């Protein structure tokens, strides 16, 4: 009898654990479909996509909430706007939307007045709801990380002995930064919008960027699956590792997502392979990414938010 009860309890625990695990790859894939719809002015289609990810089982990121609200404003779906704001107000800078009110003539002034009255005081939540301790420690690590790369860059030193000494100091500094970074992640989790706050949503600390060891790459992949690392930054980091591998002539196994600034696919088969890789982590295809990039820099009159790699020669 005791064994039976123990088995049932263990089964419930395991089932509960798996039921709480949400894979965000589908979230990111749906987000890409919504963004392509925005670029093609299919706002009703875009909003239908956003409605599937801005809500349970997902914990949506601020960018998707922002874009969903803009689509709803264009479509004058005030019911959805009020419902979404009531649930995700701490993830939105309402003033970013209110300042564009003239672009939505189908929305009555009374709606805007009520919006300001109801949510105007929430601006502080967006600006100051930040884990300042974590952010401060990360900034400190970034400064330490940069010391040997600027003040004592061994590649700029001609004297062999001094160059060797600078290289040793570089490695020691990297080891210290890596150790402290691991401690921070163990304490608070992977640095992300959810962990640190909204103003952190698109930062990728230099101290993280320079970590190319296999253990940290596993941490980053887990952060991708949990939604704490967006696929655009993840793919850009893989491109950085790819370039480090080529320049240093060190064989590092890395998947190509087409985000390198100097490595470009040469034929249709390679493009198809890369597009498959991109889809597997929730990225749009290369051609769709070009379309999103062009829209974001030339035709984004409503103020939609996109993750754009401006260093890539799209």
Coordinates of N, CA, C and O in Angstrom, one line a residue, residues 155-221:
X155 N 47.5 41.6 -29.0 CA 47.7 41.6 -30.4 C 48.2 42.9 -30.9 O 48.6 43.1 -32.1
X156 N 48.3 43.9 -30.0 CA 48.9 45.2 -30.4 C 50.3 45.4 -29.8 O 50.8 46.5 -29.9
X157 N 50.8 44.4 -29.1 CA 52.1 44.5 -28.4 C 53.1 43.8 -29.3 O 53.0 42.6 -29.6
X158 N 54.2 44.5 -29.6 CA 55.2 44.0 -30.5 C 56.2 43.1 -29.7 O 56.7 42.1 -30.3
X159 N 56.5 43.5 -28.5 CA 57.5 42.8 -27.7 C 57.0 41.4 -27.4 O 55.9 41.3 -26.7
X160 N 57.7 40.3 -27.8 CA 57.2 39.0 -27.5 C 56.9 38.6 -26.1 O 55.9 38.0 -25.7
X161 N 57.8 39.1 -25.2 CA 57.7 38.8 -23.7 C 56.5 39.5 -23.2 O 55.7 38.9 -22.4
X162 N 56.4 40.8 -23.5 CA 55.2 41.6 -23.0 C 53.9 41.1 -23.6 O 52.9 41.1 -22.9
X163 N 54.0 40.6 -24.9 CA 52.8 40.1 -25.5 C 52.3 38.8 -24.8 O 51.1 38.6 -24.5
X164 N 53.3 38.0 -24.4 CA 53.0 36.7 -23.7 C 52.4 37.0 -22.3 O 51.4 36.3 -21.9
X165 N 53.0 38.0 -21.6 CA 52.5 38.4 -20.3 C 51.1 38.9 -20.4 O 50.2 38.6 -19.6
X166 N 50.8 39.7 -21.4 CA 49.4 40.3 -21.6 C 48.4 39.2 -22.0 O 47.3 39.2 -21.5
X167 N 48.9 38.2 -22.7 CA 48.0 37.1 -23.0 C 47.7 36.3 -21.8 O 46.5 35.8 -21.6
X168 N 48.6 36.1 -20.9 CA 48.3 35.4 -19.6 C 47.3 36.1 -18.8 O 46.4 35.5 -18.2
X169 N 47.5 37.5 -18.7 CA 46.6 38.3 -18.0 C 45.2 38.2 -18.6 O 44.2 38.2 -17.8
X170 N 45.1 38.2 -19.9 CA 43.8 38.1 -20.6 C 43.1 36.8 -20.2 O 41.9 36.8 -19.8
X171 N 43.9 35.7 -20.2 CA 43.3 34.4 -19.8 C 42.8 34.4 -18.4 O 41.8 33.8 -18.1
X172 N 43.6 35.0 -17.5 CA 43.3 35.0 -16.1 C 42.0 35.8 -15.9 O 41.1 35.4 -15.2
X173 N 41.9 37.0 -16.6 CA 40.7 37.8 -16.5 C 39.5 37.1 -17.0 O 38.4 37.1 -16.3
X174 N 39.6 36.4 -18.1 CA 38.5 35.6 -18.7 C 38.0 34.6 -17.7 O 36.8 34.3 -17.5
X175 N 39.0 33.9 -17.0 CA 38.6 32.9 -16.0 C 37.8 33.5 -14.8 O 36.9 32.9 -14.4
X176 N 38.3 34.6 -14.4 CA 37.6 35.3 -13.2 C 36.2 35.7 -13.6 O 35.3 35.5 -12.9
X177 N 36.1 36.3 -14.8 CA 34.8 36.8 -15.3 C 33.8 35.6 -15.4 O 32.7 35.7 -15.1
X178 N 34.3 34.5 -16.0 CA 33.5 33.3 -16.3 C 33.0 32.8 -14.9 O 31.8 32.4 -14.8
X179 N 33.9 32.7 -13.9 CA 33.5 32.2 -12.6 C 32.5 33.0 -12.0 O 31.5 32.5 -11.5
X180 N 32.6 34.3 -12.0 CA 31.7 35.2 -11.4 C 30.3 35.2 -12.1 O 29.3 35.3 -11.5
X181 N 30.4 35.1 -13.5 CA 29.2 35.1 -14.3 C 28.4 33.8 -14.0 O 27.1 33.8 -13.8
X182 N 29.1 32.7 -13.8 CA 28.4 31.4 -13.4 C 27.7 31.5 -12.1 O 26.6 31.0 -11.9
X183 N 28.3 32.3 -11.2 CA 27.7 32.4 -9.8 C 26.4 33.3 -9.9 O 25.4 33.0 -9.3
X184 N 26.5 34.3 -10.8 CA 25.3 35.2 -10.9 C 24.1 34.4 -11.5 O 23.0 34.5 -11.1
X185 N 24.4 33.6 -12.6 CA 23.4 32.8 -13.2 C 22.9 31.8 -12.3 O 21.6 31.5 -12.3
X186 N 23.7 31.1 -11.5 CA 23.3 30.1 -10.5 C 22.3 30.8 -9.5 O 21.4 30.1 -9.0
X187 N 22.6 32.0 -9.1 CA 21.8 32.7 -8.1 C 20.4 33.2 -8.7 O 19.4 33.0 -8.1
X188 N 20.5 33.9 -9.9 CA 19.3 34.5 -10.4 C 18.7 33.9 -11.7 O 17.6 34.2 -12.0
X189 N 19.5 33.2 -12.4 CA 19.1 32.6 -13.7 C 19.7 33.4 -14.8 O 20.5 34.4 -14.6
X190 N 19.5 32.9 -16.0 CA 20.1 33.6 -17.2 C 19.6 35.0 -17.3 O 18.4 35.3 -17.2
X191 N 20.5 36.0 -17.5 CA 20.1 37.4 -17.6 C 19.2 37.7 -18.7 O 19.5 37.4 -19.9
X192 N 18.0 38.1 -18.4 CA 16.9 38.3 -19.4 C 15.9 39.3 -19.0 O 16.0 39.8 -17.8
X193 N 15.0 39.6 -19.8 CA 13.9 40.6 -19.5 C 13.2 40.1 -18.3 O 12.8 41.0 -17.4
X194 N 12.9 38.9 -18.2 CA 12.1 38.4 -17.0 C 12.8 38.5 -15.7 O 12.3 38.7 -14.7
X195 N 14.1 38.2 -15.8 CA 15.0 38.2 -14.6 C 15.4 39.5 -14.1 O 15.4 39.8 -12.9
X196 N 15.8 40.4 -15.1 CA 16.4 41.7 -14.7 C 15.4 42.8 -14.9 O 15.3 43.7 -14.1
X197 N 14.6 42.8 -16.0 CA 13.6 43.9 -16.2 C 13.6 44.3 -17.7 O 14.4 43.9 -18.5
X198 N 12.6 45.1 -18.0 CA 12.3 45.4 -19.4 C 13.4 46.1 -20.1 O 13.6 45.9 -21.3
X199 N 14.1 47.0 -19.4 CA 15.2 47.8 -20.1 C 16.3 46.9 -20.5 O 17.2 47.3 -21.2
X200 N 16.3 45.6 -20.0 CA 17.4 44.7 -20.3 C 17.0 43.8 -21.5 O 17.8 43.0 -22.0
X201 N 15.8 44.0 -22.1 CA 15.3 43.0 -23.0 C 16.1 42.7 -24.2 O 16.0 41.6 -24.8
X202 N 16.9 43.6 -24.7 CA 17.7 43.3 -25.9 C 19.2 43.4 -25.6 O 20.0 43.5 -26.6
X203 N 19.7 43.5 -24.4 CA 21.1 43.6 -24.1 C 21.7 42.2 -24.2 O 21.1 41.2 -23.8
X204 N 22.9 42.1 -24.6 CA 23.7 40.9 -24.5 C 25.1 41.3 -24.0 O 25.9 41.8 -24.7
X205 N 25.3 41.1 -22.7 CA 26.5 41.6 -22.1 C 27.8 41.0 -22.7 O 27.8 39.9 -23.2
X206 N 28.8 41.9 -22.8 CA 30.1 41.4 -23.4 C 30.6 40.2 -22.7 O 31.2 39.3 -23.3
X207 N 30.4 40.2 -21.4 CA 30.9 39.0 -20.6 C 30.3 37.7 -21.0 O 30.9 36.7 -20.9
X208 N 29.0 37.8 -21.5 CA 28.3 36.6 -22.0 C 28.8 36.4 -23.5 O 29.0 35.2 -23.9
X209 N 28.9 37.4 -24.2 CA 29.3 37.3 -25.6 C 30.6 36.5 -25.8 O 30.8 35.8 -26.8
X210 N 31.6 36.7 -24.9 CA 32.9 36.1 -25.0 C 32.9 34.7 -24.5 O 34.0 34.1 -24.6
X211 N 31.8 34.2 -23.9 CA 31.8 32.8 -23.4 C 31.5 31.9 -24.6 O 30.4 31.8 -25.1
X212 N 32.5 31.1 -25.0 CA 32.3 30.1 -26.1 C 32.5 28.7 -25.6 O 32.5 27.8 -26.5
X213 N 32.7 28.5 -24.3 CA 32.9 27.1 -23.9 C 31.6 26.3 -24.0 O 30.5 26.8 -24.0
X214 N 31.8 25.0 -24.1 CA 30.6 24.1 -24.3 C 29.6 24.1 -23.2 O 28.4 24.0 -23.5
X215 N 30.0 24.2 -21.9 CA 29.1 24.3 -20.8 C 28.2 25.5 -20.9 O 27.0 25.4 -20.7
X216 N 28.8 26.6 -21.2 CA 28.0 27.9 -21.3 C 27.1 27.8 -22.5 O 25.9 28.4 -22.5
X217 N 27.5 27.2 -23.6 CA 26.6 27.1 -24.7 C 25.4 26.2 -24.4 O 24.3 26.5 -25.0
X218 N 25.5 25.2 -23.5 CA 24.4 24.5 -23.1 C 23.4 25.3 -22.3 O 22.2 25.2 -22.4
X219 N 24.0 26.2 -21.4 CA 23.1 27.1 -20.7 C 22.4 28.0 -21.6 O 21.2 28.3 -21.4
X220 N 23.0 28.5 -22.6 CA 22.4 29.4 -23.6 C 21.2 28.7 -24.3 O 20.2 29.3 -24.6
X221 N 21.5 27.5 -24.7 CA 20.4 26.7 -25.4 C 19.2 26.5 -24.5 O 18.1 26.6 -25.0

